[in-house]
Coordinates of C-alpha atoms and ligand atoms in Angstrom, one line a residue:
M18 CA -7.7 -57.3 10.5
I19 CA -6.4 -54.1 8.9
K20 CA -6.6 -51.0 11.1
P21 CA -7.5 -47.9 9.1
N22 CA -6.0 -44.5 10.0
R23 CA -8.7 -43.6 12.5
H24 CA -7.8 -39.9 12.3
Y25 CA -9.7 -39.7 9.0
S26 CA -12.9 -40.0 11.0
E27 CA -11.9 -36.9 13.0
L28 CA -11.9 -34.7 9.9
K29 CA -14.8 -32.2 9.8
S30 CA -16.7 -31.8 6.5
S31 CA -15.9 -28.6 4.9
Y32 CA -19.0 -27.0 3.7
L33 CA -17.4 -23.8 2.5
F34 CA -16.9 -24.4 -1.2
Y35 CA -19.8 -26.8 -1.4
N36 CA -22.2 -24.2 0.0
I37 CA -20.8 -21.5 -2.3
A38 CA -21.3 -23.8 -5.3
Q39 CA -24.9 -24.7 -4.1
K40 CA -25.9 -21.1 -3.5
T41 CA -24.4 -19.9 -6.8
K42 CA -26.1 -22.7 -8.7
A43 CA -29.5 -21.9 -7.1
Y44 CA -29.0 -18.2 -8.1
T45 CA -28.1 -19.0 -11.8
D46 CA -30.9 -21.6 -12.0
S47 CA -33.5 -18.9 -11.1
N48 CA -31.7 -16.2 -13.0
P49 CA -30.6 -17.9 -16.2
G50 CA -28.1 -16.1 -18.4
T51 CA -26.7 -13.9 -15.5
H52 CA -23.0 -13.2 -15.9
L53 CA -21.5 -13.7 -12.4
L54 CA -18.5 -11.7 -11.3
R55 CA -16.3 -14.4 -9.8
L56 CA -14.0 -13.0 -7.1
G57 CA -14.0 -16.2 -5.1
I58 CA -11.5 -18.1 -7.1
G59 CA -8.1 -19.0 -5.6
D60 CA -6.8 -20.1 -9.0
V61 CA -4.9 -18.1 -11.6
T62 CA -6.5 -17.1 -14.8
L63 CA -3.6 -15.9 -17.0
P64 CA -1.7 -18.4 -19.1
L65 CA 2.0 -19.4 -18.6
C66 CA 4.4 -16.7 -19.8
N67 CA 6.4 -17.1 -23.0
E68 CA 9.7 -17.9 -21.3
V69 CA 8.1 -20.9 -19.6
I70 CA 6.2 -22.1 -22.7
T71 CA 9.4 -22.0 -24.8
A72 CA 11.3 -23.9 -22.1
L73 CA 8.6 -26.6 -21.9
H74 CA 8.5 -27.0 -25.7
K75 CA 12.2 -27.3 -25.8
A76 CA 12.2 -29.9 -23.0
V77 CA 9.6 -31.9 -24.9
D78 CA 11.9 -31.9 -28.0
D79 CA 14.8 -33.0 -25.7
Q80 CA 12.8 -36.1 -24.8
A81 CA 12.4 -36.9 -28.5
D82 CA 16.1 -37.3 -29.1
K83 CA 18.3 -40.1 -27.8
S84 CA 21.2 -37.7 -27.1
T85 CA 19.1 -35.3 -24.9
F86 CA 16.5 -37.7 -23.6
H87 CA 16.1 -38.0 -19.8
G88 CA 14.7 -41.0 -17.9
Y89 CA 14.3 -40.9 -14.1
M90 CA 15.3 -37.6 -12.6
P91 CA 17.0 -37.3 -9.2
E92 CA 14.3 -37.6 -6.6
C93 CA 15.2 -34.4 -4.8
G94 CA 15.5 -32.4 -7.9
A95 CA 17.7 -31.8 -11.0
D96 CA 20.8 -29.7 -10.3
F97 CA 19.7 -27.1 -13.0
Y98 CA 16.4 -26.7 -11.1
K99 CA 17.9 -26.5 -7.6
D100 CA 20.6 -24.1 -8.9
A101 CA 17.9 -21.8 -10.3
V102 CA 16.1 -21.7 -6.9
Q103 CA 19.4 -21.3 -5.1
N104 CA 20.2 -18.3 -7.3
Y105 CA 16.8 -16.8 -6.8
Y106 CA 17.4 -16.9 -3.0
K107 CA 20.9 -15.5 -3.5
S108 CA 19.5 -12.5 -5.3
R109 CA 17.8 -11.7 -2.0
G110 CA 20.9 -12.2 0.0
I111 CA 20.1 -15.7 1.2
D112 CA 22.8 -18.3 0.9
L113 CA 21.5 -21.9 0.5
E114 CA 23.4 -25.0 -0.4
N115 CA 22.2 -26.7 -3.6
D116 CA 21.1 -29.8 -1.6
E117 CA 19.1 -27.7 0.9
V118 CA 16.6 -27.2 -2.0
F119 CA 14.1 -29.9 -3.0
V120 CA 11.9 -29.9 -6.1
S121 CA 8.2 -30.6 -5.5
S122 CA 5.0 -31.0 -7.4
G123 CA 3.6 -27.9 -5.6
A124 CA 3.0 -26.7 -2.0
S125 CA -0.1 -28.8 -1.2
D126 CA 1.7 -32.1 -1.6
E127 CA 4.6 -30.9 0.5
L128 CA 2.5 -29.3 3.3
G129 CA 1.0 -32.7 4.0
D130 CA 3.9 -35.0 3.1
I131 CA 6.4 -33.1 5.3
L132 CA 4.5 -34.3 8.3
D133 CA 6.2 -37.7 7.8
L134 CA 9.2 -36.1 9.5
F135 CA 7.4 -35.7 12.8
D136 CA 6.1 -38.1 15.4
S137 CA 2.3 -38.2 15.7
D138 CA 2.8 -37.2 19.3
N139 CA 3.2 -33.5 18.4
T140 CA 1.1 -30.4 18.9
T141 CA 0.6 -28.1 15.9
L142 CA -0.3 -24.4 16.2
I143 CA -2.4 -23.1 13.3
M144 CA -2.9 -19.4 13.1
E145 CA -6.4 -18.7 12.0
P146 CA -8.0 -17.7 9.7
A147 CA -6.0 -20.4 7.9
Y148 CA -5.6 -22.3 4.6
P149 CA -7.9 -25.3 5.4
A150 CA -5.4 -27.9 4.4
Y151 CA -3.1 -27.2 7.4
V152 CA -5.8 -28.4 9.8
D153 CA -6.8 -31.5 7.8
A154 CA -3.2 -32.6 7.1
N155 CA -2.4 -32.4 10.8
I156 CA -5.6 -34.2 11.9
I157 CA -4.6 -37.1 9.5
A158 CA -1.1 -37.1 11.0
G159 CA -2.7 -37.5 14.4
H160 CA -1.3 -34.2 15.8
K161 CA -3.1 -32.3 18.5
I162 CA -4.1 -28.9 17.1
I163 CA -4.1 -25.5 18.7
H164 CA -6.3 -23.1 16.9
F165 CA -4.6 -19.8 17.4
P166 CA -7.0 -17.0 16.5
S167 CA -6.0 -13.6 15.1
D168 CA -7.9 -10.4 14.5
A169 CA -7.7 -6.9 13.0
S170 CA -6.0 -5.5 16.1
V171 CA -2.8 -7.3 15.0
G172 CA -3.5 -6.9 11.3
F173 CA -4.2 -10.7 11.2
A174 CA -0.5 -11.4 11.7
P175 CA -0.4 -12.6 15.4
V176 CA 2.7 -12.8 17.7
P177 CA 3.5 -15.8 19.9
D178 CA 2.0 -16.3 23.3
K179 CA 4.7 -17.7 25.6
D180 CA 2.1 -19.6 27.6
V181 CA 1.0 -21.5 24.5
K182 CA 3.4 -24.4 23.8
A183 CA 3.5 -25.9 20.3
D184 CA 5.9 -28.2 18.5
L185 CA 5.0 -27.4 14.9
I186 CA 3.9 -23.9 13.8
Y187 CA 2.5 -22.9 10.5
I188 CA 3.1 -19.4 9.2
C189 CA 1.6 -18.4 5.9
S190 CA 2.9 -15.0 4.7
P191 CA 1.5 -13.4 2.5
N192 CA -1.5 -15.1 4.0
T193 CA -4.4 -17.0 2.6
P194 CA -7.1 -15.9 3.2
T195 CA -6.3 -12.5 4.8
G196 CA -3.5 -11.2 2.5
A197 CA -1.6 -10.1 5.7
V198 CA 2.2 -10.1 5.6
F199 CA 4.4 -10.7 8.6
T200 CA 7.0 -8.1 9.2
K201 CA 10.6 -9.1 9.9
E202 CA 10.1 -8.1 13.5
K203 CA 7.1 -10.4 13.9
L204 CA 8.8 -13.3 12.2
K205 CA 11.8 -12.8 14.5
L206 CA 9.4 -13.3 17.5
W207 CA 8.2 -16.6 16.1
V208 CA 11.8 -17.7 15.2
D209 CA 12.9 -17.0 18.8
Y210 CA 9.9 -18.8 20.2
A211 CA 10.7 -21.8 18.0
N212 CA 14.3 -21.9 18.9
E213 CA 13.6 -21.5 22.6
N214 CA 10.9 -24.2 22.6
G215 CA 12.6 -26.7 20.2
S216 CA 9.6 -26.1 17.8
I217 CA 9.7 -26.2 14.0
I218 CA 8.1 -23.5 11.8
I219 CA 6.6 -24.6 8.5
F220 CA 6.8 -21.3 6.5
D221 CA 4.4 -21.3 3.5
A222 CA 5.8 -18.8 1.0
A223 CA 3.3 -19.6 -1.8
Y224 CA 2.5 -15.9 -2.3
E225 CA 6.0 -14.4 -1.7
A226 CA 6.2 -13.1 -5.3
F227 CA 3.2 -10.8 -4.6
I228 CA 5.1 -8.7 -2.0
E229 CA 5.9 -5.3 -3.5
E230 CA 6.6 -3.2 -0.4
E231 CA 10.4 -2.9 0.3
G232 CA 11.5 -4.4 3.6
L233 CA 8.9 -7.1 4.0
P234 CA 10.4 -10.6 4.2
H235 CA 9.8 -13.0 1.2
S236 CA 11.5 -15.9 3.0
I237 CA 11.8 -17.0 6.6
Y238 CA 15.5 -17.3 6.0
E239 CA 15.8 -13.5 6.0
I240 CA 15.4 -13.8 9.7
E241 CA 18.4 -14.5 11.9
G242 CA 18.1 -17.8 13.7
S243 CA 15.7 -19.4 11.2
R244 CA 18.1 -22.0 9.9
T245 CA 17.8 -23.9 13.1
C246 CA 14.0 -23.9 13.3
A247 CA 12.3 -23.5 9.9
I248 CA 11.3 -25.3 6.8
E249 CA 10.1 -23.3 3.8
I250 CA 7.6 -24.6 1.3
S251 CA 6.9 -22.6 -1.8
S252 CA 5.3 -23.1 -5.2
L253 CA 5.2 -21.8 -8.7
S254 CA 1.4 -22.1 -8.7
K255 CA 0.6 -18.5 -8.0
T256 CA 4.1 -17.0 -8.7
A257 CA 4.1 -18.2 -12.3
G258 CA 0.6 -19.6 -13.1
F259 CA 1.6 -23.3 -12.5
T260 CA -1.6 -24.4 -10.7
G261 CA -2.4 -26.8 -13.6
T262 CA 1.3 -27.4 -14.5
R263 CA 2.6 -28.3 -11.0
C264 CA 6.1 -27.5 -9.8
G265 CA 7.4 -26.0 -6.5
Y266 CA 10.3 -26.2 -4.1
T267 CA 11.0 -26.9 -0.4
V268 CA 14.0 -25.7 1.5
I269 CA 15.3 -27.6 4.5
P270 CA 18.5 -26.3 6.0
K271 CA 21.2 -28.9 6.9
T272 CA 21.4 -27.1 10.3
L273 CA 17.9 -28.2 11.2
E274 CA 18.1 -30.9 13.8
R275 CA 16.2 -32.2 16.9
E276 CA 17.2 -35.0 19.2
G277 CA 20.2 -35.8 17.1
M278 CA 18.1 -36.3 13.9
N279 CA 18.8 -34.2 10.8
F280 CA 15.6 -33.1 9.0
N281 CA 17.4 -32.5 5.7
A282 CA 18.8 -36.0 5.7
M283 CA 15.5 -37.4 6.7
W284 CA 13.7 -35.6 3.8
V285 CA 16.3 -37.0 1.4
R286 CA 15.5 -40.4 2.7
N287 CA 11.8 -39.7 2.5
R288 CA 11.9 -38.4 -1.1
T289 CA 14.1 -41.2 -2.4
T290 CA 11.7 -43.7 -0.8
K291 CA 8.4 -42.2 -1.7
T292 CA 8.9 -40.3 -5.0
N293 CA 10.7 -40.6 -8.3
G294 CA 11.0 -36.8 -8.5
V295 CA 9.3 -34.4 -10.9
S296 CA 9.5 -34.7 -14.6
Y297 CA 12.4 -33.3 -16.6
I298 CA 10.0 -31.3 -18.7
L299 CA 8.3 -29.6 -15.7
Q300 CA 11.6 -28.9 -14.0
R301 CA 12.9 -27.2 -17.2
G302 CA 9.7 -25.1 -17.3
G303 CA 10.1 -24.3 -13.6
A304 CA 13.7 -23.3 -13.9
S305 CA 12.9 -20.9 -16.7
V306 CA 10.7 -18.9 -14.3
F307 CA 13.9 -17.8 -12.5
T308 CA 15.7 -16.5 -15.6
E309 CA 15.9 -12.8 -16.1
N310 CA 13.2 -12.8 -18.7
G311 CA 11.1 -15.3 -16.8
L312 CA 11.0 -13.1 -13.7
K313 CA 10.2 -10.1 -15.8
E314 CA 7.3 -11.9 -17.5
I315 CA 5.8 -13.4 -14.4
H316 CA 5.8 -10.0 -12.8
E317 CA 3.9 -8.6 -15.7
N318 CA 1.2 -11.1 -15.0
I319 CA 1.3 -10.4 -11.3
A320 CA 0.9 -6.7 -12.1
V321 CA -2.4 -7.5 -13.8
Y322 CA -3.7 -9.1 -10.6
K323 CA -2.3 -6.2 -8.6
R324 CA -4.3 -3.8 -10.8
N325 CA -7.4 -5.8 -9.9
A326 CA -6.5 -5.4 -6.2
K327 CA -6.0 -1.6 -6.6
V328 CA -9.5 -1.2 -8.1
L329 CA -11.1 -3.1 -5.2
M330 CA -9.0 -1.4 -2.5
D331 CA -10.0 2.0 -3.9
A332 CA -13.7 1.0 -3.7
L333 CA -13.3 -0.2 -0.1
D334 CA -11.4 3.0 0.8
E335 CA -14.2 5.1 -0.7
L336 CA -16.7 3.0 1.3
G337 CA -14.7 3.4 4.5
I338 CA -14.6 -0.4 5.0
W339 CA -11.7 -1.9 7.0
Y340 CA -9.6 -4.4 5.0
C341 CA -6.1 -5.9 4.9
G342 CA -4.3 -7.6 2.0
G343 CA -4.3 -6.6 -1.6
K344 CA -1.1 -4.6 -1.7
N345 CA 1.3 -7.5 -1.1
A346 CA -1.0 -10.4 -1.8
P347 CA -3.7 -11.6 -4.3
Y348 CA -6.4 -11.5 -1.7
I349 CA -8.3 -8.7 0.1
W350 CA -9.9 -9.5 3.4
F351 CA -12.5 -7.0 4.5
R352 CA -14.8 -6.5 7.5
C353 CA -18.4 -7.0 6.6
P354 CA -20.2 -3.6 7.1
D355 CA -23.1 -3.1 9.6
G356 CA -22.2 -6.2 11.6
M357 CA -23.2 -8.6 8.8
S358 CA -22.1 -12.2 9.1
S359 CA -19.9 -13.5 6.4
W360 CA -22.7 -15.6 4.9
E361 CA -25.1 -12.6 5.0
M362 CA -22.4 -10.7 3.1
F363 CA -22.1 -13.6 0.6
D364 CA -25.9 -13.6 0.0
L365 CA -26.1 -9.9 -0.4
L366 CA -23.3 -9.6 -2.9
L367 CA -24.6 -12.6 -4.9
N368 CA -28.3 -11.5 -5.0
K369 CA -27.9 -7.8 -5.3
A370 CA -24.6 -7.4 -7.2
Q371 CA -24.0 -10.9 -8.8
I372 CA -20.6 -11.0 -7.1
V373 CA -19.3 -14.3 -5.8
G374 CA -16.7 -14.1 -3.0
T375 CA -15.7 -16.3 -0.1
P376 CA -17.2 -16.0 3.4
G377 CA -14.4 -15.6 6.0
E378 CA -16.1 -18.0 8.4
G379 CA -15.0 -20.9 6.2
F380 CA -11.3 -20.3 7.2
G381 CA -11.9 -20.7 11.0
K382 CA -14.2 -19.2 13.6
C383 CA -12.3 -15.9 13.9
G384 CA -13.0 -15.3 10.2
E385 CA -16.7 -14.7 11.0
G386 CA -17.7 -11.2 10.1
Y387 CA -15.0 -11.0 7.3
F388 CA -15.0 -11.7 3.6
R389 CA -12.4 -12.6 1.1
L390 CA -12.1 -11.2 -2.5
S391 CA -9.6 -12.8 -4.9
M392 CA -7.6 -10.7 -7.4
F393 CA -7.2 -13.6 -9.9
G394 CA -10.4 -12.6 -11.7
D395 CA -11.0 -11.0 -15.0
P396 CA -10.0 -7.3 -14.9
D397 CA -13.3 -6.0 -16.5
D398 CA -15.3 -8.1 -14.1
T399 CA -13.3 -6.8 -11.2
K400 CA -13.9 -3.2 -12.3
E401 CA -17.6 -3.9 -12.6
A402 CA -17.6 -5.6 -9.2
A403 CA -16.0 -2.6 -7.6
K404 CA -18.6 -0.3 -9.2
R405 CA -21.5 -2.5 -8.0
M406 CA -20.1 -2.8 -4.5
K407 CA -19.8 1.0 -4.2
E408 CA -23.4 1.4 -5.3
L409 CA -24.7 -1.4 -3.0
L410 CA -22.8 -0.6 0.2
K411 CA -22.6 3.2 0.2
K412 CA -24.4 4.8 3.1
Ligands
PLP509 N1 -0.4 -22.7 0.3 C1 -1.4 -21.7 0.3 C2 -1.4 -20.7 1.3 C3 -2.3 -21.7 -0.8 O1 -3.2 -20.8 -0.8 C4 -2.2 -22.7 -1.8 C5 -3.2 -22.8 -2.9 O2 -4.2 -22.1 -3.0 C6 -1.3 -23.7 -1.7 C7 -0.4 -23.6 -0.6 C8 -1.2 -24.8 -2.6 O3 -0.5 -24.5 -3.8 P1 -0.1 -25.5 -4.8 O4 -0.8 -25.3 -6.1 O5 1.4 -25.3 -5.0 O6 -0.3 -26.9 -4.3

């Protein structure tokens, strides 16, 4: 008799986005024609930049001609794609070997698939509030989970507790949902912890391109000692608007080993067994992001989202409401005023200002009392939302 993976029955239903959709629908049903200001979305809204579109078109044409046609691509990534990522890291002073870079279809796939590298008898530390997929992927993998809460006193970027022992540690910086960024000093504490305890850090760098302040780390490999304890997973989804196009990259240093097993070699074996790579067309589009013009154009799009952030940060400053994020991330995480719960905040903003955001409680218990606003919305809607929030929440 087949034995299903019993860990699926341990997954908790996530009511967050379901409840948001239900409440929003109930509101629009009773207020037909209302234009909602949607600041809950975690998806990009601007189209791919010209450099990428040109590269994708050219790659389609390549596939139409026998002399330029490509069949199966190397499972771990085409050299031109891995070179582009390698050069991107080099521009920040990080030396990677070409075969330490792996192409991917985006960060979500990798964050789950990478768990193939670890025995089910491991304990995973998840800093909360957290991207919900970390918890679920680790439950499915059978890992024991340590929910590691953080709060405003550490700017939602916690430091290790030497009494808490974990084998696998997720760090997301800039963070979903809080927008918090770990400083080099804080990351160094985690790197030292991981090396001392034989742990591995999974560093989610999906939002690194949003960092604008000098001196903040874009990559875990900016930290000394990280090549013996960290895997980095990144994506072009938010960096370059690839959420519906799908391309990303994962870095596994060849120096990453435990118990005589090399994780880079294991991942090569995993990829060559479980995938046939990412399409030639998408890798051409992805590589074009890292050209001089590609980088210039994606940062023009990011600047649009950042202007949204500025408008909302100014409103929160005027209201005297505590928040983090926004400056180096596409999310703002604010403390609900007057001790409101995060769902009370949701209801108030929806019913009195027609703004849809995301209650912090959905990202872990310690998110209660906080609220997430996304910067990926329409600029005019964001300005209107800021204006309505100022009217609604002023004392
Ligand atoms: N990691 C974080 C922190 C995210 O917020 C997201 C998407 O919202 C992802 C990973 C997944 O990105 P991708 O589109 O590359 O799968």
